[in-house]
CSV table of C-alpha atoms and ligand atoms in Angstrom, one decimal:
chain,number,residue,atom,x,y,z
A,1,UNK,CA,17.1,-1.7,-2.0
A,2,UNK,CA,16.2,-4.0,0.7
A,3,UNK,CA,17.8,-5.9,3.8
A,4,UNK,CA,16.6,-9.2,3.2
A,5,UNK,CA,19.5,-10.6,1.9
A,6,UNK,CA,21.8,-13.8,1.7
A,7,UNK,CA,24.2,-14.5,4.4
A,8,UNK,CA,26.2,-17.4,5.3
A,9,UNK,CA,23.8,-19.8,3.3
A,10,UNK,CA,20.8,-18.1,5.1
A,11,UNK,CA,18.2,-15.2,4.1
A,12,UNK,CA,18.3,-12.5,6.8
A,13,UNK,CA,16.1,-9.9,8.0
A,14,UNK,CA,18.7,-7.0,8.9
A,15,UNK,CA,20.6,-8.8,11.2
A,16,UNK,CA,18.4,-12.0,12.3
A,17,UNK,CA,18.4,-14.8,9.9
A,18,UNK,CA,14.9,-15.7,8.7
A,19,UNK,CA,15.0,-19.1,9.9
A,20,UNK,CA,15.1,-17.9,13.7
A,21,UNK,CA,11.9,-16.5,13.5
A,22,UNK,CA,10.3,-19.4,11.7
A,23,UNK,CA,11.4,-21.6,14.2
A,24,UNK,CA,10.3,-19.0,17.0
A,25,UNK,CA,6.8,-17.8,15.4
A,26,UNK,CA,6.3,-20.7,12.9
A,27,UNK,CA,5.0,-20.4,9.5
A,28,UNK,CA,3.4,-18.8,8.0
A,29,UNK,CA,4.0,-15.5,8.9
A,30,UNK,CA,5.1,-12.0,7.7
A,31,UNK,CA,8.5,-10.4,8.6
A,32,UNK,CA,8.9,-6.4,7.5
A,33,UNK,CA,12.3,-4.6,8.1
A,34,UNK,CA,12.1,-1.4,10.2
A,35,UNK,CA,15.7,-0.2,8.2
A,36,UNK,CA,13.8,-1.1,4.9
A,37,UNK,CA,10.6,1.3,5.6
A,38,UNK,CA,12.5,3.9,6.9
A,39,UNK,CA,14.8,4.4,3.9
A,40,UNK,CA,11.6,4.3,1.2
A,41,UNK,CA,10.3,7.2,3.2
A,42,UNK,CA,12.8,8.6,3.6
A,43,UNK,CA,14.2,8.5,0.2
A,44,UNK,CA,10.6,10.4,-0.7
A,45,UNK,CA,11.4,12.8,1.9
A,46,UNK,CA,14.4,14.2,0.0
A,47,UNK,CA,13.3,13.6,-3.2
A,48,UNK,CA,11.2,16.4,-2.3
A,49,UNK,CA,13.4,18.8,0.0
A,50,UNK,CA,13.2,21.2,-2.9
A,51,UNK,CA,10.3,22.6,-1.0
A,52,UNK,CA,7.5,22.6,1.7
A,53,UNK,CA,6.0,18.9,1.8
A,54,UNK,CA,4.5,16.2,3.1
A,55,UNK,CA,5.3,12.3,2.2
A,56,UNK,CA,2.0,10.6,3.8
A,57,UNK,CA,2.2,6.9,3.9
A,58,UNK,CA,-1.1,5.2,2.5
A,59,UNK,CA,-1.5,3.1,4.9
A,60,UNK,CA,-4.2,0.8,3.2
A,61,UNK,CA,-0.9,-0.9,2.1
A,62,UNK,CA,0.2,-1.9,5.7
A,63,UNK,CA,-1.4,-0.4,8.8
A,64,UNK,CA,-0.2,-2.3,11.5
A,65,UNK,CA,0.2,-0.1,14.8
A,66,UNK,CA,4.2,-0.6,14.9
A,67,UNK,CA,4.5,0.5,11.3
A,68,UNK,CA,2.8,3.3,11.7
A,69,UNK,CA,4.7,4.6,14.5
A,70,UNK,CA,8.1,3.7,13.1
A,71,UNK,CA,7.3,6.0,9.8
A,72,UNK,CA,5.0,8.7,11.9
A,73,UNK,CA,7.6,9.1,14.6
A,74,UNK,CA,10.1,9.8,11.4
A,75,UNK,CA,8.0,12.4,10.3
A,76,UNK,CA,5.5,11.0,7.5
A,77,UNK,CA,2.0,12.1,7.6
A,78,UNK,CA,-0.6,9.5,7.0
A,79,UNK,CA,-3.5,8.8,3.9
A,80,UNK,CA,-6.3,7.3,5.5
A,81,UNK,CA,-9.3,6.2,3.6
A,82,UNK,CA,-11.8,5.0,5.9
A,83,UNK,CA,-12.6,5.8,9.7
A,84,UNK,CA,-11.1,2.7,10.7
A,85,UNK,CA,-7.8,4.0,9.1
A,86,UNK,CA,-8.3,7.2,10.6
A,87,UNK,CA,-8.3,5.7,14.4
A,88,UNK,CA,-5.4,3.7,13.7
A,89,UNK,CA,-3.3,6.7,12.5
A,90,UNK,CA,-4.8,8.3,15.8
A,91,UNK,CA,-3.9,5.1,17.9
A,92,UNK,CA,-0.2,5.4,16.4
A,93,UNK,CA,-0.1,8.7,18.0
A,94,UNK,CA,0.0,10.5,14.5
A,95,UNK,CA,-1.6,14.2,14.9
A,96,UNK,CA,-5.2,15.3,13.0
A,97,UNK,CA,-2.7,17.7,10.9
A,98,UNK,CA,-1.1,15.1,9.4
A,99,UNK,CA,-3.6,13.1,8.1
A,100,UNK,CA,-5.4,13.4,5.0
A,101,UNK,CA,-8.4,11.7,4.2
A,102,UNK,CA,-8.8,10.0,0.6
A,103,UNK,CA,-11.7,7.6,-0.8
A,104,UNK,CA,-15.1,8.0,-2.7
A,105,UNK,CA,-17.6,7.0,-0.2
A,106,UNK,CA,-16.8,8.5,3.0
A,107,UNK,CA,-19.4,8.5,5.4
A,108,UNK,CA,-21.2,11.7,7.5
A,109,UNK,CA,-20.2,9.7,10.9
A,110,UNK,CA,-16.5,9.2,9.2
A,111,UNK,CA,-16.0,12.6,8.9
A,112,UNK,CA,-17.5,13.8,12.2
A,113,UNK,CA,-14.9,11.9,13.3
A,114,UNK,CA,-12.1,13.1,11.6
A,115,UNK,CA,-13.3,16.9,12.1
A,116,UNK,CA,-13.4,16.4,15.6
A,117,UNK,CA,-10.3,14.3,16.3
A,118,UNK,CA,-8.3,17.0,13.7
A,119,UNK,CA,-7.7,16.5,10.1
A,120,UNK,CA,-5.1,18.0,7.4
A,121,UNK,CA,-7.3,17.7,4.6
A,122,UNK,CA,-10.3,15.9,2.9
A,123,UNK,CA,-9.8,15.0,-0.2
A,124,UNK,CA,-13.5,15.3,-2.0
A,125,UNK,CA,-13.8,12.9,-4.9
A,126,UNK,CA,-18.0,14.3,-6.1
A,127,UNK,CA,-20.3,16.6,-5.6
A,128,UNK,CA,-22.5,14.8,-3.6
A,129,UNK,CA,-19.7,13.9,-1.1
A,130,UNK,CA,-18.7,17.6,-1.6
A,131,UNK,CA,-22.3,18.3,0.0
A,132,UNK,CA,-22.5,16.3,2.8
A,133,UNK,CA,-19.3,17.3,3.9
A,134,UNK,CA,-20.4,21.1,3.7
A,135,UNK,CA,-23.4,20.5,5.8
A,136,UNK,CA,-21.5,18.1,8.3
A,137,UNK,CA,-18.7,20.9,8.6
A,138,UNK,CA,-21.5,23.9,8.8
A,139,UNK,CA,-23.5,21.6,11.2
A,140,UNK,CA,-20.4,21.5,13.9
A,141,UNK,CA,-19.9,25.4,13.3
A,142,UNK,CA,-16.5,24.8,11.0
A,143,UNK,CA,-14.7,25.0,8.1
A,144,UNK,CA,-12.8,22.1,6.6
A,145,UNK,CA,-9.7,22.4,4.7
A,146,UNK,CA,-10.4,20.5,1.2
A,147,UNK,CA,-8.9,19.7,-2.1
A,148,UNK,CA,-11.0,18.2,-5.2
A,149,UNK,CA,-9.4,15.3,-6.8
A,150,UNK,CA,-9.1,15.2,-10.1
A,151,UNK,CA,-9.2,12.6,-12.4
A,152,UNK,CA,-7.1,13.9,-15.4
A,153,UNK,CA,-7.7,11.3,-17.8
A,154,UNK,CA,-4.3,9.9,-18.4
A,155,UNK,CA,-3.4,6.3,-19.0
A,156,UNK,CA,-1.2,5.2,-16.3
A,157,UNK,CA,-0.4,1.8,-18.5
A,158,UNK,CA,-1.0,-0.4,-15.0
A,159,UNK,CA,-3.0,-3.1,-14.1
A,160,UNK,CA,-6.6,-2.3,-14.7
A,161,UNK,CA,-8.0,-3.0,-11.5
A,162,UNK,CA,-5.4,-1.0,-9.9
A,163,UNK,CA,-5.8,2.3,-12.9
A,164,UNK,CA,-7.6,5.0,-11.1
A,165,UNK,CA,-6.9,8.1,-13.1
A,166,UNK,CA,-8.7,7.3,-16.7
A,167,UNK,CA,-12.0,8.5,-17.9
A,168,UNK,CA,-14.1,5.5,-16.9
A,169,UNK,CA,-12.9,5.0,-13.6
A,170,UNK,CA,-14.6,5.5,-10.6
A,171,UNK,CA,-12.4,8.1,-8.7
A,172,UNK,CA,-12.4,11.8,-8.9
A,173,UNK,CA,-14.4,14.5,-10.9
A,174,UNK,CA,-13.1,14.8,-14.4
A,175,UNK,CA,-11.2,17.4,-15.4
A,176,UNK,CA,-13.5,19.1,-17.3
A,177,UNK,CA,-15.9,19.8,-14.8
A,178,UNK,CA,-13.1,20.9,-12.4
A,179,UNK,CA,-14.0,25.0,-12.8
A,180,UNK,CA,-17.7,23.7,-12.0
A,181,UNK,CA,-16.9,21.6,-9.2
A,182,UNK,CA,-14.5,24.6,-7.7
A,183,UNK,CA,-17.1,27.0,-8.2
A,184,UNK,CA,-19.2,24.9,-6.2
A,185,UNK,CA,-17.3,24.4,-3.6
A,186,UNK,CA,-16.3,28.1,-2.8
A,187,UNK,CA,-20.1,28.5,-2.9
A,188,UNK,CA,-21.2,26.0,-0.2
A,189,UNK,CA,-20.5,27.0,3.6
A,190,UNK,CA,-18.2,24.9,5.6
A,191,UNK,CA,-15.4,24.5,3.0
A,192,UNK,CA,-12.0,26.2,2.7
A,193,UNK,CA,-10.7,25.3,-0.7
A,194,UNK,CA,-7.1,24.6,-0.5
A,195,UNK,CA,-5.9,22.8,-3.5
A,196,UNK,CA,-6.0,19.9,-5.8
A,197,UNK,CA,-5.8,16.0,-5.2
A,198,UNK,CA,-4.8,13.4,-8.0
A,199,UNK,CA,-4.1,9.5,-7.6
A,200,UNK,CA,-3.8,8.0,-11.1
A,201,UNK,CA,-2.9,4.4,-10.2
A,202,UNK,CA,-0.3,2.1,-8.4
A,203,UNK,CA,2.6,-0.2,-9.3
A,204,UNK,CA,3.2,2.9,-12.3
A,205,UNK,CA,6.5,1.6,-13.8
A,206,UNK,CA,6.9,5.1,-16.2
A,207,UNK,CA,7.1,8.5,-14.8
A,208,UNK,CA,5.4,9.7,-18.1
A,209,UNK,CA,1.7,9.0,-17.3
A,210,UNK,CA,2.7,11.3,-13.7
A,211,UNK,CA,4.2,13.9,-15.9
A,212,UNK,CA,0.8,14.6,-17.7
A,213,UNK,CA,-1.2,14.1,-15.3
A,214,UNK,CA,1.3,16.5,-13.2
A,215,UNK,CA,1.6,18.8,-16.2
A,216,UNK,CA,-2.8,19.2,-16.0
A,217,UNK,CA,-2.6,19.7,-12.7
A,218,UNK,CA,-0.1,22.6,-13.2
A,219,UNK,CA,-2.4,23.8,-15.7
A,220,UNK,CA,-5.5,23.9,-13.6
A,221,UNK,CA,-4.0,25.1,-10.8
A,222,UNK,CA,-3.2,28.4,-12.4
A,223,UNK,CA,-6.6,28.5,-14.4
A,224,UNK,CA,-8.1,28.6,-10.8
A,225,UNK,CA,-6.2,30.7,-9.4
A,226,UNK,CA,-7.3,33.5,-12.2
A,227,UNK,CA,-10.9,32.3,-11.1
A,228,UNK,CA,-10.3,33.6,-7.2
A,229,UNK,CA,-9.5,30.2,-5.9
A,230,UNK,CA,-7.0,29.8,-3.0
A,231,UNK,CA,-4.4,27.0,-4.5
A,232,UNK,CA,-1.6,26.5,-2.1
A,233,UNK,CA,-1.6,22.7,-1.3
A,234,UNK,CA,-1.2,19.8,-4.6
A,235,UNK,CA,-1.9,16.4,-3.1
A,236,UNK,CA,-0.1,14.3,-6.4
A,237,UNK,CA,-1.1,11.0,-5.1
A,238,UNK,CA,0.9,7.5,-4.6
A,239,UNK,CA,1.9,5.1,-7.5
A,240,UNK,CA,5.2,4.8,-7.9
A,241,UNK,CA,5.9,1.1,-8.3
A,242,UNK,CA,8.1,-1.4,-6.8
A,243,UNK,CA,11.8,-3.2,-8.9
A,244,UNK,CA,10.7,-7.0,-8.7
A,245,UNK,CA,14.0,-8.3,-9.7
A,246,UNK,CA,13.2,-12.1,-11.5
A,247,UNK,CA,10.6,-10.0,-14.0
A,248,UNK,CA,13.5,-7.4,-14.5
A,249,UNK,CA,11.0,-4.9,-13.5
A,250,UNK,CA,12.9,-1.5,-12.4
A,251,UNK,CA,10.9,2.1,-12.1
A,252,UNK,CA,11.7,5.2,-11.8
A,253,UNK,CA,13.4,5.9,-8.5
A,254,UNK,CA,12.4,8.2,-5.9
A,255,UNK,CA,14.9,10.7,-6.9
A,256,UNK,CA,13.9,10.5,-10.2
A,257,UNK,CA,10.0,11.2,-9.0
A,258,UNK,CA,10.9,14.4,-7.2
A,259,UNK,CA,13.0,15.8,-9.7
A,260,UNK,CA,9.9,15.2,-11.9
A,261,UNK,CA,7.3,16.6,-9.8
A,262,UNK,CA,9.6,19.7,-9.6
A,263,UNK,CA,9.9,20.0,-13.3
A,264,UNK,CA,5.8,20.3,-13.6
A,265,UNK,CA,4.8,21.9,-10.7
A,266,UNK,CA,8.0,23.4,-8.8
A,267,UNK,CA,7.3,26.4,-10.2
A,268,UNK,CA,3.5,27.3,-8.4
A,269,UNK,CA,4.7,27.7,-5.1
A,270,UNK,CA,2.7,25.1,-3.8
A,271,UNK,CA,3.3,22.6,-0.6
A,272,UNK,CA,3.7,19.3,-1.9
A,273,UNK,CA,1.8,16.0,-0.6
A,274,UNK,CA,2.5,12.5,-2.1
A,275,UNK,CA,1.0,9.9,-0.7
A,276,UNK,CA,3.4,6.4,-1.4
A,277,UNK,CA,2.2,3.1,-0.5
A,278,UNK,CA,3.4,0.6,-2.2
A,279,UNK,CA,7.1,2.0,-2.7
A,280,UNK,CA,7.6,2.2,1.0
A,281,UNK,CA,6.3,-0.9,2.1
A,282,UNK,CA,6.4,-3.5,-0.3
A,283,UNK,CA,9.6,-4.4,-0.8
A,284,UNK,CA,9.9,-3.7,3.4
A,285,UNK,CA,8.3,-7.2,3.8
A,286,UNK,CA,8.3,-10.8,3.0
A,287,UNK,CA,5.8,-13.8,3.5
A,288,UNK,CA,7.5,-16.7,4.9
A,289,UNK,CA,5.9,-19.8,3.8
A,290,UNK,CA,7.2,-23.4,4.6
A,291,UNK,CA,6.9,-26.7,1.9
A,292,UNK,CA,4.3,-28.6,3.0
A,293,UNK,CA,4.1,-31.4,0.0
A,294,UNK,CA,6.1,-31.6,-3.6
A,295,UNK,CA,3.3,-33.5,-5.7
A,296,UNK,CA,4.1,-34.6,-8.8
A,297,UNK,CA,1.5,-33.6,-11.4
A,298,UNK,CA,0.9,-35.2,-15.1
A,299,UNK,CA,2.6,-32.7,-16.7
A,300,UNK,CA,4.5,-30.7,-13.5
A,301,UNK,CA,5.4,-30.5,-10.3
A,302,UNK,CA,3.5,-28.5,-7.0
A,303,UNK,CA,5.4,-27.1,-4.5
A,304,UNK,CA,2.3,-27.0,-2.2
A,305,UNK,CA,3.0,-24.3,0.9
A,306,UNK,CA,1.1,-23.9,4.5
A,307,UNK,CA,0.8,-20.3,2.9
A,308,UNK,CA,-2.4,-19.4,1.0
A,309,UNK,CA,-4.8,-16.8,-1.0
A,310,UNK,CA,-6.1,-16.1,2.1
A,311,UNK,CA,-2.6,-14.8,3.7
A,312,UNK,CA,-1.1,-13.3,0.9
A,313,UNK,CA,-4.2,-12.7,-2.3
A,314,UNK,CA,-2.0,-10.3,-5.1
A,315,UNK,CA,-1.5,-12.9,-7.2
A,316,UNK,CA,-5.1,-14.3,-7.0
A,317,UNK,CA,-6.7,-10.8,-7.1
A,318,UNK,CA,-4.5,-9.1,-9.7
A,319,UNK,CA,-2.1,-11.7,-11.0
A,320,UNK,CA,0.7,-10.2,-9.5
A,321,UNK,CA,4.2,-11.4,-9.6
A,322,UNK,CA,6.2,-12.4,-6.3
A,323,UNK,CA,9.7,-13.1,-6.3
A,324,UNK,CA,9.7,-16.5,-4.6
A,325,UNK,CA,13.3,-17.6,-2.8
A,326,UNK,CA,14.6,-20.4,-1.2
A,327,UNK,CA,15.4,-19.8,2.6
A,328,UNK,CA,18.3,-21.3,2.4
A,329,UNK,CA,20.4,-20.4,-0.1
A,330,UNK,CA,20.9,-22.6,-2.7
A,331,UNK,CA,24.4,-23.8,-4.2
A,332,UNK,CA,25.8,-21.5,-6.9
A,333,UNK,CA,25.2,-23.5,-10.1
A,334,UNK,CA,22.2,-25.9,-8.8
A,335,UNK,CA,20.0,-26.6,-11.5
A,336,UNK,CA,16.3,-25.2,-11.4
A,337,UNK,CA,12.9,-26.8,-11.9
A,338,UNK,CA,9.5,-25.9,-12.9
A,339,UNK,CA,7.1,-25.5,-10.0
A,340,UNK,CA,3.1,-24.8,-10.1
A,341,UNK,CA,3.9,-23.2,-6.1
A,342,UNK,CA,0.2,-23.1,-4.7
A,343,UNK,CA,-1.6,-22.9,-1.3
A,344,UNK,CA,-3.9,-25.4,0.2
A,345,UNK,CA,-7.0,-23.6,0.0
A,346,UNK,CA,-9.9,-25.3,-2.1
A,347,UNK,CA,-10.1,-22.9,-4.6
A,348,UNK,CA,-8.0,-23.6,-8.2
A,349,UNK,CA,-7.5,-19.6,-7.9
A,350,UNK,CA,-4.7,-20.5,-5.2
A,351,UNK,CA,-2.2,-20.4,-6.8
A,352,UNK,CA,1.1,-18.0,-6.0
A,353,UNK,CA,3.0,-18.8,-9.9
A,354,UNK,CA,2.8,-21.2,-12.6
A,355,UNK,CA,6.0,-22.8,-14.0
A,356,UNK,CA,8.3,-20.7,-12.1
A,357,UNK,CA,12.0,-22.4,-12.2
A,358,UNK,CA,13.3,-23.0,-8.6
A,359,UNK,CA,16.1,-25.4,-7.2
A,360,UNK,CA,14.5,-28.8,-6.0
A,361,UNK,CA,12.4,-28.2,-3.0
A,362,UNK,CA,11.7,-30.9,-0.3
A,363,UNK,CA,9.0,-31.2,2.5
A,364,UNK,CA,10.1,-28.2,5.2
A,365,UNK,CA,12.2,-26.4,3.2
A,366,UNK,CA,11.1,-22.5,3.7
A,367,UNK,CA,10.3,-19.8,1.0
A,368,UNK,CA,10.2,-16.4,1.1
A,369,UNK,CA,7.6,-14.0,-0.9
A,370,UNK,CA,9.2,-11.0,-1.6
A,371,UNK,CA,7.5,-7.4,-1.8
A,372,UNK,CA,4.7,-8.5,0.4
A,373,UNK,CA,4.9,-5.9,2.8
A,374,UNK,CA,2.5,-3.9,0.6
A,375,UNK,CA,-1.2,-5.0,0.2
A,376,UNK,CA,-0.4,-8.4,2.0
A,377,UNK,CA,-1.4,-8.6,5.4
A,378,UNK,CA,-4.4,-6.0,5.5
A,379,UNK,CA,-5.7,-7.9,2.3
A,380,UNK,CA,-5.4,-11.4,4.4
A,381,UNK,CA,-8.5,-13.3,5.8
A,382,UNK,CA,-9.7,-16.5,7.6
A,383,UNK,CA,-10.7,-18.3,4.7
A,384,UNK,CA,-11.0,-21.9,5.3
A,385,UNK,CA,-10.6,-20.9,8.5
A,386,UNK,CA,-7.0,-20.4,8.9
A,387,UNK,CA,-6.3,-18.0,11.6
A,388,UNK,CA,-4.5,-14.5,10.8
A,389,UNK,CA,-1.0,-15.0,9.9
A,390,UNK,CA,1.4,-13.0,12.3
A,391,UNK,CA,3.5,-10.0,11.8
A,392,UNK,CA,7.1,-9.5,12.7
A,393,UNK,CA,8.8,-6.6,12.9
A,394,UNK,CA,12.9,-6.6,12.9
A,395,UNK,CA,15.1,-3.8,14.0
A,396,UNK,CA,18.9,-4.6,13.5
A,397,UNK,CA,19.6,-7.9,15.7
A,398,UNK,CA,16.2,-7.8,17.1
A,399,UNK,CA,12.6,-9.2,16.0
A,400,UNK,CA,9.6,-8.6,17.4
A,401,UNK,CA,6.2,-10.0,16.7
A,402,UNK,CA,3.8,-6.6,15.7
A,403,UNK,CA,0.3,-9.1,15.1
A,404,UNK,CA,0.4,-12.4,17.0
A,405,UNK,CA,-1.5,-15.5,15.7
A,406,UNK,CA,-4.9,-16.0,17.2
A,407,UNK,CA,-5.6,-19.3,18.7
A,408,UNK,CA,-8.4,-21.4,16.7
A,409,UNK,CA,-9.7,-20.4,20.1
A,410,UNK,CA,-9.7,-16.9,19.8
A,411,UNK,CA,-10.8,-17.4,16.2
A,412,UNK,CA,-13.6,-18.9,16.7
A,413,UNK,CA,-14.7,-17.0,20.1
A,414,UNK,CA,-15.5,-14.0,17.9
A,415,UNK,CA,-18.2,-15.5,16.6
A,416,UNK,CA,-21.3,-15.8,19.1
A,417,UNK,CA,-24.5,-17.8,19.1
A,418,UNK,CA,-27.8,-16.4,19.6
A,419,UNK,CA,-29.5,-17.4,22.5
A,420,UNK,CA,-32.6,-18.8,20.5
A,421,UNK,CA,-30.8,-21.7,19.1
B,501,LIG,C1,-4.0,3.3,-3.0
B,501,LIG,C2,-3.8,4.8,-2.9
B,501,LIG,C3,-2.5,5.3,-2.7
B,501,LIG,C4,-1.3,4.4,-2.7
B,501,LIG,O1,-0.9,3.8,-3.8
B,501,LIG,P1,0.4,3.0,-4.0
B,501,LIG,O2,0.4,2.4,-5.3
B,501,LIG,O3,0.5,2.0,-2.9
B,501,LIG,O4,1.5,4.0,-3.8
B,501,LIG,C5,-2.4,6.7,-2.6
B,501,LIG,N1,-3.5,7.5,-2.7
B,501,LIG,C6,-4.7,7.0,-2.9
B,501,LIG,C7,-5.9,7.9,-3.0
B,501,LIG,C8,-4.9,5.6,-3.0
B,501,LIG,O5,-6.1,5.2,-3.2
C-alpha cells in the first residue's frame, strides 16, 4: 500500500496533488511519501515483535539525508556498505550501534572509520577482509563485533544481476567452509564473533528460497554453537520484493516474512536483524516525468519524456518493470494505445517500456513512474549532462524539496581546469 493515489482527476502525494509540485519544482523530479516509508518499516518492525530485533534500512536503495532521519528517528537501524554510506547514516544523526556494515571490499581507512565513529556490526564477507579487519581492530587496541556472511547456496529465482546467495556469486563464504572460516575468526585477535549474516538477493517474489536459506542458517547456527562459538545475533538480509500492480506481481507480505523467519529460526534465541531496502522505499516514491514529443514511428508510437536512463536506470540496467500512469487521470473507459515511452538520451538502451498500452498522450501531459523510490535516485547521474534530478519529500499537506536541482552552473563548476592549459 501506497499514498500516491487518484483524487479528483489528479494523482496525489498524501495530501498534495502531484501536479503542484511539478509546476513548483518542474520536471523531472522524484517525489517520495514520508506516510509511505514509515508504514514499510514499520510493518517490518512488527512483523518481527516476536522478539529482540533490528529492521535496518539498506540505504544503498535511497540515502537522501531526510530519509534517513524520518526512518532513523522511527527507530530503524541502518545497512551501510561503503564509508560514504556510513557518514551519511552519521550525518542523519543515526548512532554507531545501529549501523551495520555490509559489502565485499571494504577498505582499512573504511573501517577505521566506522570503529572509531561506533559500529553495530561488520559483516565479513572473506577471509582476507576477515584479516585486515583483525589487524585494523588489534591495531587501535579493540575488538569488533562481527558476523560471517554466508552464502548458502540457494536459488532465490530473481533477476541474475540482482541474485547474491548462489554458488557462483560473488558475496559471502560458502557454506561449507563456514566451520573453517569460524574457526578462523575466533583464532585472529581483534574479533568478537557474534553471529551469522545472509543476503540472498532482492526483488525475491517467494518466501521459499528465504525459508532454506533461513532453515541452513538455523542449522549452522547450532552446529557452531557445539563448536564453542558465541551465536546470539542472525543478520537474515533484505530481499523481499515489491507488488508492481500492471505485471500482477504480489509477494509475500511483511507479515507473512516474520511469521516465516519465526518458523526457522524463532526457536535459537537469537536477536534478529533484517536489513529491507527495496520493500520500504520503492513503492515510497515516484519519478515524475513530463511528455516532451509523441513521434510517430513506422510501426509505433514514442512517448518521448524530459526523463531519462540517467535519472531513473532499472529498466536499462536490469530490465525492470515501472508502472507508468497518467497524472491526470484518465476517463473511465478511454481506450489505450501502444507506446515505446523513452528518454532523450543518445543511447537506444533509453528506453523505460516497449509497447506498453496507455490512453493517448499529448506534448505536457505528466507521468508518473511508480516504485522508484528504491534504487532511483542514488543510481542517477549527469549523463549528457543533465543535472541531478530533485528530490521531494511530502508529509500530509506539505512538500518539501530533500535534493534541489543544481544549476548547469553548479554542474559544471565542479569540474576545474588545470592551470597548465
Ligand atoms: C542490497 C542489499 C540489501 C537490500 O536489498 P533489497 O532488495 O533492497 O531489500 C540488504 N543487504 C545487503 C547486504 C544488500 O547488499
Amino acid at each position: 500500500m501506497d499514498h500516491f493515489l487518484y483524487r479528483d482527476g489528479v494523482l496525489f502525494a498524501e495530501d498534495v496533488p502531484v501536479s503542484e509540485i511539478a509546476a513548483s519544482v518542474g520536471t523531472p523530479f522524484y517525489v517520495y511519501s514520508a506516510a509511505t516509508f514509515l508504514r514499510h518499516f514499520q510493518l517490518f518492525d512488527e512483523a518481527l515483535n516476536w522478539g529482540p530485533h533490528l529492521v535496518c534500512f539498506a540505504m544503498k536503495s535511497n540515502s537522501n539525508q531526510a530519509i534517513l532521519k524520518l526512518l532513523g528517528d522511527a527507530g530503524a537501524g541502518m545497512d551501510v556498505v561503503s564509508g560514504g554510506e556510513y557518514q551519511r547514516a552519521r550525518a542523519a544523526g543515526v548512532s554507531g550501534d545501529r549501523i551495520v556494515f555490509s559489502g565485499i571490499g571494504k577498505t582499512e581507512a573504511e573501517m577505521r572509520m566506522a570503529i572509531e565513529g561506533g559500529i553495530r556490526q561488520f559483516n565479513v564477507e572473506s577471509e582476507p577482509e576477515m584479516r585486515v579487519l583483525s589487524s585494523v581492530a588489534a591495531s587501535m587496541g579493540v575488538e569488533v563485533p562481527i558476523t560471517v556472511r554466508i552464502n548458502p547456496d540457494v536459488d532465490a529465482k530473481t533477476h541474475e544481476k540482482i541474485s547474491t546467495g548462489k554458488k557462483g556469486d560473488k558475496f559471502g563464504i560458502p557454506i561449507s567452509r563456514a566451520h573453517e572460516v569460524y574457526g578462523l575468526a575466533a583464532s585472529l585477535p581483534g574479533l568478537k564473533v557474534i553471529g551469522i549474516d545472509v543476503h540472498i538477493g532482492s526483488q525475491l517474489t517467494d518466501l521459499e528460497p528465504f525459508r532454506l536459506a533461513y532453515q541452513k542458517v538455523a542449522e549452522l547456527t547450532e552446529a557452531l554453537r557445539a563448536e564453542g562459538h558465541e551465536i546470539m545475533r542472525l543478520d537474515l538480509g533484505g530481499g523481499l520484493g515489491i507488488p508492481y500492480v500492471q505485471s500482477n506481481i504480489a509477494p509475500p507480505s511483511p507479515v507473512d516474512y516474520g511469521k516465516m523467519v519465526q518458523e526457522t529460526v524463532g526457536h535459537l534465541g537469537c536477536e534478529i536483524e533484517i536489513e529491507p531496502g527495496r520493500l520500504i522505499s520503492g513503492n515510497a516514491g515516484l519519478m515524475v516525468s513530463k511528455v516532451i514529443y509523441v513521434k510517430s514511428g513506422e510501426d509505433r508510437n514514442f512517448l518521448i519524456l524530459d526523463g531519462a536512463m540517467n535519472d531513473l536506470i532499472r529498466p536499462a540496467m536490469y530490465g525492470a518493470h515501472h508502472d507508468i500512469i497518467p497524472v491526470v487521470e484518465p476517463a473511465p473507459g478511454t481506450e489505450k494505445e501502444p507506446y515505446d515511452i523513452v528518454g532523450p538520451v543518445c543511447e537506444s538502451g533509453d528506453t523505460f517500456a516497449k509497447g506498453r498500452d496507455m490512453v493517448p498522450m499529448k506534448p505536457d501531459d505528466l507521468v508518473a513512474f511508480r516504485s522508484a523510490g528504491a534504487y532511483g535516485a542514488v543510481m542517477s547521474s549527469e549523463y549528457n549532462s543533465r543535472p541531478l534530478i530533485p528530490e521531494v519529500l511530502v508529509h500530509g499537506d506539505q512538500f518539501a524539496v530533500i535534493r534541489p536541482r543544481p544549476t548547469f552552473d553548479e554542474m559544471i563548476n565542479r569540474d576545474t581546469i588545470p592551470e597548465w592549459l
